[in-house]
Coordinates of C-alpha atoms and ligand atoms in Angstrom, one line a residue:
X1 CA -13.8 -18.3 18.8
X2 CA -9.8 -18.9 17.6
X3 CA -10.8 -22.3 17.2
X4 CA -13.1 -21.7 14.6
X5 CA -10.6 -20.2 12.5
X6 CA -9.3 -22.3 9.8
X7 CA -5.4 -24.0 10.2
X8 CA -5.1 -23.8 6.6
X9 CA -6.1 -21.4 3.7
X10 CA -6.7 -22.3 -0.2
X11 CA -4.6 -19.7 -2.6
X12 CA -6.7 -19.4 -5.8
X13 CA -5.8 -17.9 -8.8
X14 CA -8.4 -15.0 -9.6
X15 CA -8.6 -15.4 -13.3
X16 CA -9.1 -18.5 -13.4
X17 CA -10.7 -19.8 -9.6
X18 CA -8.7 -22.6 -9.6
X19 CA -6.8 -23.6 -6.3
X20 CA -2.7 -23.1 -6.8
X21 CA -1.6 -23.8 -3.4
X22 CA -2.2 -24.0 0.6
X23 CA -0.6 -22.9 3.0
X24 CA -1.0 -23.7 6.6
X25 CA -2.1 -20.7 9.3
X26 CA 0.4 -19.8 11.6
X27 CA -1.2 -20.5 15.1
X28 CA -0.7 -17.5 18.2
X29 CA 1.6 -19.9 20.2
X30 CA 3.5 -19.9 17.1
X31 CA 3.5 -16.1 17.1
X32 CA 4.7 -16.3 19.9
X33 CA 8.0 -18.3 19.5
X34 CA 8.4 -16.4 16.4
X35 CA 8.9 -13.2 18.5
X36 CA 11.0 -14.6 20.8
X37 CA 13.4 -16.2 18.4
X38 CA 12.9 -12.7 16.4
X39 CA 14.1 -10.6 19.7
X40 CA 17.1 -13.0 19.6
X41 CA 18.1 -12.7 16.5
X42 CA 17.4 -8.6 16.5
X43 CA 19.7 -8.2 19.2
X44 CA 22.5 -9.8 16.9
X45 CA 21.5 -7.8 14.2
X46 CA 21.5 -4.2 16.2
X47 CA 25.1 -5.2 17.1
X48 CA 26.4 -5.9 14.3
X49 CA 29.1 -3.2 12.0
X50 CA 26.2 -1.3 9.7
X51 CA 28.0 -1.8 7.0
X52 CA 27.7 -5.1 7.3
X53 CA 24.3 -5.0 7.5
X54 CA 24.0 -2.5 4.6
X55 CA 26.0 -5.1 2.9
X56 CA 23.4 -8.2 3.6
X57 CA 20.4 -6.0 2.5
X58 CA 21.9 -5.2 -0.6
X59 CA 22.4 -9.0 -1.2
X60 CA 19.1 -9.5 -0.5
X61 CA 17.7 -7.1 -2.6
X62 CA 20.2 -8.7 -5.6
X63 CA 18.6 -11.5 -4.4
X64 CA 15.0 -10.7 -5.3
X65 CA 16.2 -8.6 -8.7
X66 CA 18.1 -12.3 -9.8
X67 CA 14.3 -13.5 -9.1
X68 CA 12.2 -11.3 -10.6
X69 CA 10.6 -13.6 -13.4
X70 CA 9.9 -16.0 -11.0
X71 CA 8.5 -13.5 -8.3
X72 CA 6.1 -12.0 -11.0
X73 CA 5.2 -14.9 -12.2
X74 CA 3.9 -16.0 -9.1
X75 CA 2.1 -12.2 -8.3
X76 CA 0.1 -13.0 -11.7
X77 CA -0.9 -16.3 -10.5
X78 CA -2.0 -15.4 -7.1
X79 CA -3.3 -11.6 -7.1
X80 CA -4.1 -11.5 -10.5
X81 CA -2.1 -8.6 -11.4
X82 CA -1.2 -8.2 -15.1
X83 CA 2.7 -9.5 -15.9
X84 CA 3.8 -5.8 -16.5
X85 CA 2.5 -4.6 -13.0
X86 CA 3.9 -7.6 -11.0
X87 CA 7.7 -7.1 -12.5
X88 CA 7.5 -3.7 -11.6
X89 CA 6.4 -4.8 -8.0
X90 CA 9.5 -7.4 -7.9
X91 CA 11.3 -4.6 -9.2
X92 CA 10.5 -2.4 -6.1
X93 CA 10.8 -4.7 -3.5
X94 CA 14.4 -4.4 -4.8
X95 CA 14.7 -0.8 -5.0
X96 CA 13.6 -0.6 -1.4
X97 CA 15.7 -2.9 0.0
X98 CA 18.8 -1.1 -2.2
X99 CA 17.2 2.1 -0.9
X100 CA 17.4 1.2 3.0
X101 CA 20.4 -0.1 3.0
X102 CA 21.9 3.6 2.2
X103 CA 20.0 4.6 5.2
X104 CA 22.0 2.2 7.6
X105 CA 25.5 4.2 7.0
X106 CA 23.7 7.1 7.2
X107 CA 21.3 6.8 10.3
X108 CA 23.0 9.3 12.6
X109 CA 21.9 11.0 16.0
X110 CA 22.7 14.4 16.6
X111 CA 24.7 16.6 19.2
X112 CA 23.0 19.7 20.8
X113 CA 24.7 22.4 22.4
X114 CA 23.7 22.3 26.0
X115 CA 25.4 24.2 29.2
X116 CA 28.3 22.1 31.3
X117 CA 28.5 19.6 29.2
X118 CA 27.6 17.0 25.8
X119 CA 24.6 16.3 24.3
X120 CA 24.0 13.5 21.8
X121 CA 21.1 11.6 20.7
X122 CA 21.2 7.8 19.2
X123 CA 18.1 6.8 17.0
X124 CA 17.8 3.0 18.6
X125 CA 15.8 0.4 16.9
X126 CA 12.8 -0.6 18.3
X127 CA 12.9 -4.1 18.3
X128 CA 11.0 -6.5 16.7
X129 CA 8.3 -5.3 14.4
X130 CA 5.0 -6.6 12.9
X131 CA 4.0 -5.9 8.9
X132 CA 0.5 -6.7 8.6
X133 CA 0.0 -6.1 4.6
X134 CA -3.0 -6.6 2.7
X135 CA -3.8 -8.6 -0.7
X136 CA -3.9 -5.5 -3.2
X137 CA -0.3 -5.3 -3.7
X138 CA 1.2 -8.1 -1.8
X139 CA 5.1 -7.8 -2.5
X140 CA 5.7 -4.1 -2.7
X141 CA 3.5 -3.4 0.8
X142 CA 5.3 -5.7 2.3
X143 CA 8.6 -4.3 1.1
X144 CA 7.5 -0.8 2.2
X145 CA 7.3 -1.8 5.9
X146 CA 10.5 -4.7 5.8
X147 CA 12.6 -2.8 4.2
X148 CA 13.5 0.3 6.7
X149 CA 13.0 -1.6 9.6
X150 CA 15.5 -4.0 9.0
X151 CA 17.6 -1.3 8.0
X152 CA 17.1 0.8 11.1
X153 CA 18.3 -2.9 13.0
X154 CA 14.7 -4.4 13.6
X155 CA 13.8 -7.9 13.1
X156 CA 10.3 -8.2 10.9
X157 CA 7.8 -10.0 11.4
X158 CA 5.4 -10.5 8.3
X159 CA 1.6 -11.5 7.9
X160 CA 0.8 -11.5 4.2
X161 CA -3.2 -11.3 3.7
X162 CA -4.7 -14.8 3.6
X163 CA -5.0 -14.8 -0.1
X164 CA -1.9 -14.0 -1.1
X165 CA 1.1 -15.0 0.8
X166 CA 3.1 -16.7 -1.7
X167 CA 5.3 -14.2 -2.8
X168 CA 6.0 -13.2 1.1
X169 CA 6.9 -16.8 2.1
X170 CA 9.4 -16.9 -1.3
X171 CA 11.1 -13.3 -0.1
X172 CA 11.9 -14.8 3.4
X173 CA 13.1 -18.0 1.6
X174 CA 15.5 -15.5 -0.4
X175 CA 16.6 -13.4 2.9
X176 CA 18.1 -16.7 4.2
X177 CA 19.7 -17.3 0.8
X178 CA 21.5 -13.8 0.8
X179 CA 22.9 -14.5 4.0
X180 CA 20.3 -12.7 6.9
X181 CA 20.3 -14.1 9.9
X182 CA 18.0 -17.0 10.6
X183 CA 14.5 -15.8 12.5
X184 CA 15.5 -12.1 11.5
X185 CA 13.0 -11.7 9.0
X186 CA 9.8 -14.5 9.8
X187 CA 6.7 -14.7 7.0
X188 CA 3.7 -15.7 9.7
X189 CA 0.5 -16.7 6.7
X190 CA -2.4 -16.6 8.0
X191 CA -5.9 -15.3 9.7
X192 CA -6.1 -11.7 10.5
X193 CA -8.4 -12.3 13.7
X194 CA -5.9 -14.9 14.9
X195 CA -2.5 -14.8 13.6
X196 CA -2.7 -10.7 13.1
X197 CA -4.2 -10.3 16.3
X198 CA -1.4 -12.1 18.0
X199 CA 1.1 -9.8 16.5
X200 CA -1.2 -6.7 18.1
X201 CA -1.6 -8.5 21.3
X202 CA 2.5 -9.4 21.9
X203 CA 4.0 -7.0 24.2
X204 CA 7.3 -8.6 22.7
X205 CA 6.3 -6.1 19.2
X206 CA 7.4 -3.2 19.2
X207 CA 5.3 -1.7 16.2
X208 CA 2.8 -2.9 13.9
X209 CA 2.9 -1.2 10.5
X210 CA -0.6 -2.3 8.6
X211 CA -1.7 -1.4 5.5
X212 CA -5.5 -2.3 4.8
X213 CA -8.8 -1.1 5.7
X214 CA -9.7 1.5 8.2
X215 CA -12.0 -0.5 9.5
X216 CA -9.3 -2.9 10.9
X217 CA -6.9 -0.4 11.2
X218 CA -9.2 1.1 14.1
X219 CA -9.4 -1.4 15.6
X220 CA -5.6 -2.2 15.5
X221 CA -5.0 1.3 17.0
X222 CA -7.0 1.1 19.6
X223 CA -5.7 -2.0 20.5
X224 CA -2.1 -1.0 20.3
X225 CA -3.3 2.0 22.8
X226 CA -3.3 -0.4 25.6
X227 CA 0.2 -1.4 25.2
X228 CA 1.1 2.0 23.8
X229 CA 2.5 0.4 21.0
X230 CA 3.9 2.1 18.0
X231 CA 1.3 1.8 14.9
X232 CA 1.9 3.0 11.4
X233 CA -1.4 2.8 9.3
X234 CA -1.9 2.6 5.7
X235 CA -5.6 2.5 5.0
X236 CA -8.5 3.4 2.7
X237 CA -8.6 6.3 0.0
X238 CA -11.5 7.7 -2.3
X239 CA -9.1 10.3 -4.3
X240 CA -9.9 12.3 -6.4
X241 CA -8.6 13.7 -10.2
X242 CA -9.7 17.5 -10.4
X243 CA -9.6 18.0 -14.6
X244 CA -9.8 22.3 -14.3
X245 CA -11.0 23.6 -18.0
X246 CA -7.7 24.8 -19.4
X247 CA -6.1 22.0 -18.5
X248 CA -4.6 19.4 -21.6
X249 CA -7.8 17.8 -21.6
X250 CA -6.7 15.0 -24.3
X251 CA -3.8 14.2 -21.8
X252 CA -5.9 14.0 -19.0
X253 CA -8.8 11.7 -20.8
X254 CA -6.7 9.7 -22.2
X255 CA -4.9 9.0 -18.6
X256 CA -8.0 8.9 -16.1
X257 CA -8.7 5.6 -16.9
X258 CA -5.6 3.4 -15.7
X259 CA -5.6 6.4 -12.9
X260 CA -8.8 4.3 -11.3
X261 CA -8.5 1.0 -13.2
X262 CA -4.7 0.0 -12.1
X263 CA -4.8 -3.5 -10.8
X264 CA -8.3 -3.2 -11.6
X265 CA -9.0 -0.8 -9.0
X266 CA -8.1 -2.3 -5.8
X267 CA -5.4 0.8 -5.4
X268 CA -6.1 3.0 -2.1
X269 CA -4.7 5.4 -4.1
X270 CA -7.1 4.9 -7.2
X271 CA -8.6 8.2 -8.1
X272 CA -12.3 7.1 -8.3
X273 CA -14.1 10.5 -8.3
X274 CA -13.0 12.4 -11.9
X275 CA -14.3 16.0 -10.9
X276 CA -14.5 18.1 -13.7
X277 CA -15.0 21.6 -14.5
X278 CA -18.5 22.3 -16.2
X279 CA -17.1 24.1 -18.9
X280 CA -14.9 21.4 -20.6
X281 CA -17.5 18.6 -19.0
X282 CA -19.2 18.0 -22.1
X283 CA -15.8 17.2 -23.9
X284 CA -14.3 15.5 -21.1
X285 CA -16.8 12.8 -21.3
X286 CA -16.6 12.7 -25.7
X287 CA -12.5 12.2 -25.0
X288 CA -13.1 9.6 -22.2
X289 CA -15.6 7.5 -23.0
X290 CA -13.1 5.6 -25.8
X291 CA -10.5 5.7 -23.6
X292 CA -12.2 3.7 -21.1
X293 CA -13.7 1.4 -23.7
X294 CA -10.6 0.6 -25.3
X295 CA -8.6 -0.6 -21.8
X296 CA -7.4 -4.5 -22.8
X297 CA -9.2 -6.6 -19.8
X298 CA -8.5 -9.9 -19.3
X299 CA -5.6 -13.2 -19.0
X300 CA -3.1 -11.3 -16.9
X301 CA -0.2 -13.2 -17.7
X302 CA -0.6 -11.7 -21.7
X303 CA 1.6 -8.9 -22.0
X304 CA -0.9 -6.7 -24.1
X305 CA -3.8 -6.9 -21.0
X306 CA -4.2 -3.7 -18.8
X307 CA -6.4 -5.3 -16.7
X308 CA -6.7 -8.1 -14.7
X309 CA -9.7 -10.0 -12.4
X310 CA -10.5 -9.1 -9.0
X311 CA -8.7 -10.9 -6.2
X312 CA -12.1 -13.3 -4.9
X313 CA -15.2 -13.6 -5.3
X314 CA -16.6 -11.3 -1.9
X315 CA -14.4 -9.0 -3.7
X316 CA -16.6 -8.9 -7.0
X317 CA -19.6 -9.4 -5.0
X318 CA -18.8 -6.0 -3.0
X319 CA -18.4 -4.0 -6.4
X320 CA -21.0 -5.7 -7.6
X321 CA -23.3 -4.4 -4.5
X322 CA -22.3 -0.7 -5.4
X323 CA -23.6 -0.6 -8.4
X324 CA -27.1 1.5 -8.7
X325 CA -30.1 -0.1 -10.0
X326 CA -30.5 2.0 -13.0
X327 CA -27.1 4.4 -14.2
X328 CA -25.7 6.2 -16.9
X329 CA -22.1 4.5 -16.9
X330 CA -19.6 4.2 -19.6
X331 CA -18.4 0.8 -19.9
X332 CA -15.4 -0.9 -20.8
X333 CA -14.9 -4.9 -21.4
X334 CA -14.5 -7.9 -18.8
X335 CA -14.0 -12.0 -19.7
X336 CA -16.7 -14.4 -18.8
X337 CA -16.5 -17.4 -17.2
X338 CA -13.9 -18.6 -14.4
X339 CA -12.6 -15.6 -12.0
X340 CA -13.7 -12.9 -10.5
X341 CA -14.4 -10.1 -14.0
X342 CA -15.7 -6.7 -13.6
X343 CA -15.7 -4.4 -16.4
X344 CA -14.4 -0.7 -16.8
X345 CA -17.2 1.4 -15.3
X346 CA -17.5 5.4 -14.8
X347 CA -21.0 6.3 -13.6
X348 CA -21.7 9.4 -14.9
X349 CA -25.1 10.1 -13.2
X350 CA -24.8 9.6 -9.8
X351 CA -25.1 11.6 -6.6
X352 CA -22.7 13.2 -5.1
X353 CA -23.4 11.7 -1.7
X354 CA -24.5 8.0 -3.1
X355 CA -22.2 5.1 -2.0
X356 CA -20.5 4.6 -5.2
X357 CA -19.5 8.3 -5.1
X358 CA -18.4 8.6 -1.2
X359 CA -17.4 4.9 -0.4
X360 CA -14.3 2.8 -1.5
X361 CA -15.6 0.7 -3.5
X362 CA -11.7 -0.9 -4.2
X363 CA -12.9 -2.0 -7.9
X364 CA -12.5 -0.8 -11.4
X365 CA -15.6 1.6 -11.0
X366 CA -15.2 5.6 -10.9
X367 CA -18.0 8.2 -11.2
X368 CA -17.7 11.6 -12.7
X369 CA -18.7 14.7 -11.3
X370 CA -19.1 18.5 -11.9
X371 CA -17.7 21.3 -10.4
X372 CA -17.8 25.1 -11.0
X373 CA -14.7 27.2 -9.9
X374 CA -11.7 26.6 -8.2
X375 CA -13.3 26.7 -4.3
X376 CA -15.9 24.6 -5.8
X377 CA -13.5 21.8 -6.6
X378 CA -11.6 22.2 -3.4
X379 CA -15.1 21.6 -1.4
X380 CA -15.9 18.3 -3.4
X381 CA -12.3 17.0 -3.3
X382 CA -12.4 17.6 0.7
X383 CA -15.8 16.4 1.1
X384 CA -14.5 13.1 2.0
X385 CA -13.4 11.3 5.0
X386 CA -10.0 10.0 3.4
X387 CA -7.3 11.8 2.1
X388 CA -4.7 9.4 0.9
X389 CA -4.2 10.7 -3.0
X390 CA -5.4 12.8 -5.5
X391 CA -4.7 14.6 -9.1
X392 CA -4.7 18.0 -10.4
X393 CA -4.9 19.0 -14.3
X394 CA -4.5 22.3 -15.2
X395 CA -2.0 24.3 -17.0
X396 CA -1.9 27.5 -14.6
X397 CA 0.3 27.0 -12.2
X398 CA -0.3 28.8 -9.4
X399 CA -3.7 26.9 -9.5
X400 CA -1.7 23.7 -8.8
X401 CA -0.2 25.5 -6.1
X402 CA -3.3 26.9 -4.5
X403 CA -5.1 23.6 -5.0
X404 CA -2.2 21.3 -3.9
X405 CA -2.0 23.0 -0.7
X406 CA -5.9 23.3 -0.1
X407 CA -6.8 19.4 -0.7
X408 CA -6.2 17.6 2.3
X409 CA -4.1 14.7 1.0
X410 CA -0.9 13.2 1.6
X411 CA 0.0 12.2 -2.0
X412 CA -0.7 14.5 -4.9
X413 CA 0.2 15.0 -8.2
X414 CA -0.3 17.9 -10.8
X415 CA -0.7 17.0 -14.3
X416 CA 0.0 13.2 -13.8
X417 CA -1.3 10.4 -11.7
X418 CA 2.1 9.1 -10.0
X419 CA 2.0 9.0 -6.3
X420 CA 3.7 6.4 -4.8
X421 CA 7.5 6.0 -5.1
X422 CA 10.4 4.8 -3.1
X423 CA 12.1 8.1 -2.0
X424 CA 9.8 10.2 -1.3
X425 CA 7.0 9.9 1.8
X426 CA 3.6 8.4 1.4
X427 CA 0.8 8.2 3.7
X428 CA -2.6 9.8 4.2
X429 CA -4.2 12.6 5.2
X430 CA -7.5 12.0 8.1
X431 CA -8.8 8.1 8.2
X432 CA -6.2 7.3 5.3
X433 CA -3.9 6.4 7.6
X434 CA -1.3 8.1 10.3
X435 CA 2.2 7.9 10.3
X436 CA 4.4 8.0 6.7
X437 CA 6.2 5.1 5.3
X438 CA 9.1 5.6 2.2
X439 CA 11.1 8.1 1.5
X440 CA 14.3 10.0 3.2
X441 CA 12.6 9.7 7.2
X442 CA 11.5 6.3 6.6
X443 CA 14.3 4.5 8.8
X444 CA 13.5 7.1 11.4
X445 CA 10.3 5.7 12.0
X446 CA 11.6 2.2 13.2
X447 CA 13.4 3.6 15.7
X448 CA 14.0 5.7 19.3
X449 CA 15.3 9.1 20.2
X450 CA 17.6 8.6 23.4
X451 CA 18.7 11.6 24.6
X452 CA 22.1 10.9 26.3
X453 CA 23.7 14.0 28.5
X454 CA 27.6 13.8 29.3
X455 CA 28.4 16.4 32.4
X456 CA 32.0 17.7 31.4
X457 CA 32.3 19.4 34.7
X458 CA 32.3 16.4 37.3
Ligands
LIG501 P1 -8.1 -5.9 5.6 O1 -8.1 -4.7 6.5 O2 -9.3 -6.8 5.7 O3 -6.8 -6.8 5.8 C1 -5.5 -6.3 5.7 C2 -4.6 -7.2 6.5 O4 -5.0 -7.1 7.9 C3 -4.7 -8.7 6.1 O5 -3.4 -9.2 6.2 C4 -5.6 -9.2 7.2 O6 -5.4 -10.6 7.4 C5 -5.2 -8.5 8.4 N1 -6.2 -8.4 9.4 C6 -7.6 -8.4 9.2 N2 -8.2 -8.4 10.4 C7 -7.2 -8.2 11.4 C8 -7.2 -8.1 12.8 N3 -8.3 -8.0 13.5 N4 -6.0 -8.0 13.4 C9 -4.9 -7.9 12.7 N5 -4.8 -8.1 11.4 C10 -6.0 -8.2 10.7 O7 -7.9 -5.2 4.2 P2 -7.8 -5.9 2.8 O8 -9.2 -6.3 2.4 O9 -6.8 -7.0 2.9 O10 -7.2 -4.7 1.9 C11 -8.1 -3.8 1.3 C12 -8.0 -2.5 2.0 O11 -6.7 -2.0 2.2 C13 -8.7 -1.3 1.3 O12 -9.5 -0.7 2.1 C14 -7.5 -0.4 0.9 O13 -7.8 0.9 0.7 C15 -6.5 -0.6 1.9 N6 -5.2 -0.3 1.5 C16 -4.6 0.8 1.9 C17 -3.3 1.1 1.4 C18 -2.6 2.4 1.9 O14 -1.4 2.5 1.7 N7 -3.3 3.3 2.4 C19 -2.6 0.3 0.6 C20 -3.3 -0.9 0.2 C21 -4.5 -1.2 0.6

């Protein structure tokens, strides 16, 4: 069946369709002297001073901020995403990277007080770790795993999706540059069933930390299980943004529809289901409705556009598939002609158990529901079998409280739509995901807890 699977894949640019590169697949015996030259060059890297290492990261992450128009540049042209987005994404990778490497000084074990004698603890690296990261946002997810592990004295190595592993394959070109060790840090393109797999498969990896669908993250874990290996997952989201009658509904109208339409809705975290309180419903809908129409969709490398393509064309086939037959939708505006356009859509008619309204659809379509009291909107937000994000608007704030606490979510935000950021955890909530990436643990999870007890009595 492997041989099937092609030894090369075609990087097109979305907007346009047109081919902009190919790159060849990395093969599994390739995997496979990737991790052993990884393991080598991990065990340098483990024993080196940390501030040494803190030192290198730092210059790689000055690295990729000296880069950053060329980075972007190269996001817009293979994902699509509009030039703002993409030097915000170069902009992270940097941050992360800057971030980890104040974890390496920092990355202490602890002593316990135990009877007849000392006990410490040392957090130990794991060894060498797979990223498996998916298309939607190719540098910072990639960042997200790279970053801490390296940090916490792992070697990484990194599948990009098979549409997008251009900027991946330039960030391992800059690691070298800055001075990392050769075969610390390893970009493997290519084939999820093959060259993913292999990563899974190689008892030589320690953890695999994928982002991407649950589907495939399923079957990663299970998997893993026979190796007990380590797994971090990252994976679907249908979130949603709870608008509560007294809330500033101007401020919430006017921001629900980059909330779902961000890199034109291929965000886990997108918040695709706008529940709203019947008694500001009416309203709601006057106030969004323009706001959704007047989103600028199209050329993502102008600096005006809000929206870009989708990545392929399955992609725009998929949202395409979602759409019911006959709907009441608002709509916004799309391009015609070469790459993958879907306009600005909130259905505002349909079920609450229809596909569109349960399913990820990973496009730039939300649909709007009502709700009637507080318990009412904690039942729809719950009713779900993700819980990666989700929004709340209102301007009583023990109601953000009650309703924070009560959606089952790993990444909310009250009056605001932010919910991913470098410092502070991220991760979902039932088949979102398990595990968290970022924030202040995120070195701790690329590593061991030996227990070490020292008899002072012998
Ligand atoms: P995908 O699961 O198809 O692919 C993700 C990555 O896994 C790719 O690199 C792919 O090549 C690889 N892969 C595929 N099959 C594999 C296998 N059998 N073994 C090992 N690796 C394999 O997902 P996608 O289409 O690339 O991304 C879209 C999905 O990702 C959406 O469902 C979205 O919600 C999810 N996502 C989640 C987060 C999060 O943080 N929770 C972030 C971004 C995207």
């Amino acid at each position: 069946m492997h041989d099937l699977e092609p030894t090369e894949h075609h990087v097109l640019n979305p907007a346009t369709a047109e081919r902009i590169a190919t790159v060849a697949a990395t093969t599994r015996d390739e995997v496979d002297v990737a991790v052993r030259r990884a393991a080598k060059a991990q065990r340098g890297w483990a024993a080196a001073p940390p501030a040494d290492r803190a030192r290198l990261l730092r210059r790689f992450a000055s690295a990729v901020d000296a880069h950053t128009e060329e980075l972007a540049a190269t996001e817009v042209r293979e994902a699509g995403h509009t030039i703002g987005n993409a030097r915000w994404e170069a902009g992270n990778v940097r941050d992360l990277l800057n971030y980890a490497a104040g974890g390496v000084e920092r990355l202490s074990g602890r002593q316990i007080p135990v009877a007849g004698g000392i006990d410490i603890t040392f957090l130990e690296p794991l060894g060498v770790i797979g990223v498996i990261a998916p298309w939607n946002f190719p540098m910072p997810i990639a960042g997200w795993g790279t970053a801490p592990a390296l940090a916490a004295g792992n070697a990484v190595l990194l599948k990009p999706a098979e549409t997008t592993p251009l900027t991946a394959l330039r960030l391992a070109e800059l690691a070298l540059e800055a001075g990392l060790p050769e075969h610390l840090f390893q970009v493997l393109p290519g084939a999820g069933a093959v060259t993913g797999d292999a990563l899974v498969e190689h008892s030589g990896v320690a953890k695999i930390v994928f982002t991407g669908s649950t589907r495939v993250g399923k079957q990663i874990m299970a998997k893993s299980a026979s190796l007990v290996k380590r797994v971090t997952l990252e994976l679907g989201g249908k979130s949603p943004n709870i608008v509560f009658a007294d809330a500033d509904l101007e401020q919430a109208a006017a921001t629900a529809p980059m909330a779902f339409l961000d890199n034109a809705g291929q965000d886990c975290c997108a918040r695709t289901r706008i529940l709203v309180q019947r008694a500001a419903y009416d309203r709601f809908l006057e106030l969004l409705a323009p706001a959704v129409e007047s989103v600028v969709v199209g050329d993502p490398a102008d600096e005006r556009t809000e929206m870009g393509p989708l990545i392929s064309a399955a992609q725009l086939k998929r949202v395409e598939g979602y759409m019911p037959t006959e709907a009441t939708a608002i709509r916004g505006n799309a391009p015609s002609g070469g790459g993958f356009w879907f306009p600005p859509t909130v259905i505002t008619d349909a079920p609450a158990d229809s596909p569109v309204a349960t399913e990820e659809v990973f496009g730039p379509v939300a649909v709007v529901l009502p709700f009637d009291d507080e318990a009412d909107a904690v039942r729809l937000a719950n009713a779900t079998e993700y819980g990666l994000a989700g929004s709340i608007w209102t301007r009583d704030v023990g109601r953000a409280l009650r309703v924070s606490r009560a959606v089952a979510a790993g990444n909310l935000s009250v009056n605001s739509h932010s919910a991913v950021r470098y410092g502070t955890p991220f991760g979902g909530y039932k088949q979102s995901g398990l595990g968290r990436e970022l924030g202040p643990d995120s070195l701790v999870a690329f590593t061991e807890t030996k227990n070490v007890f020292i008899s002072t009595e012998a």
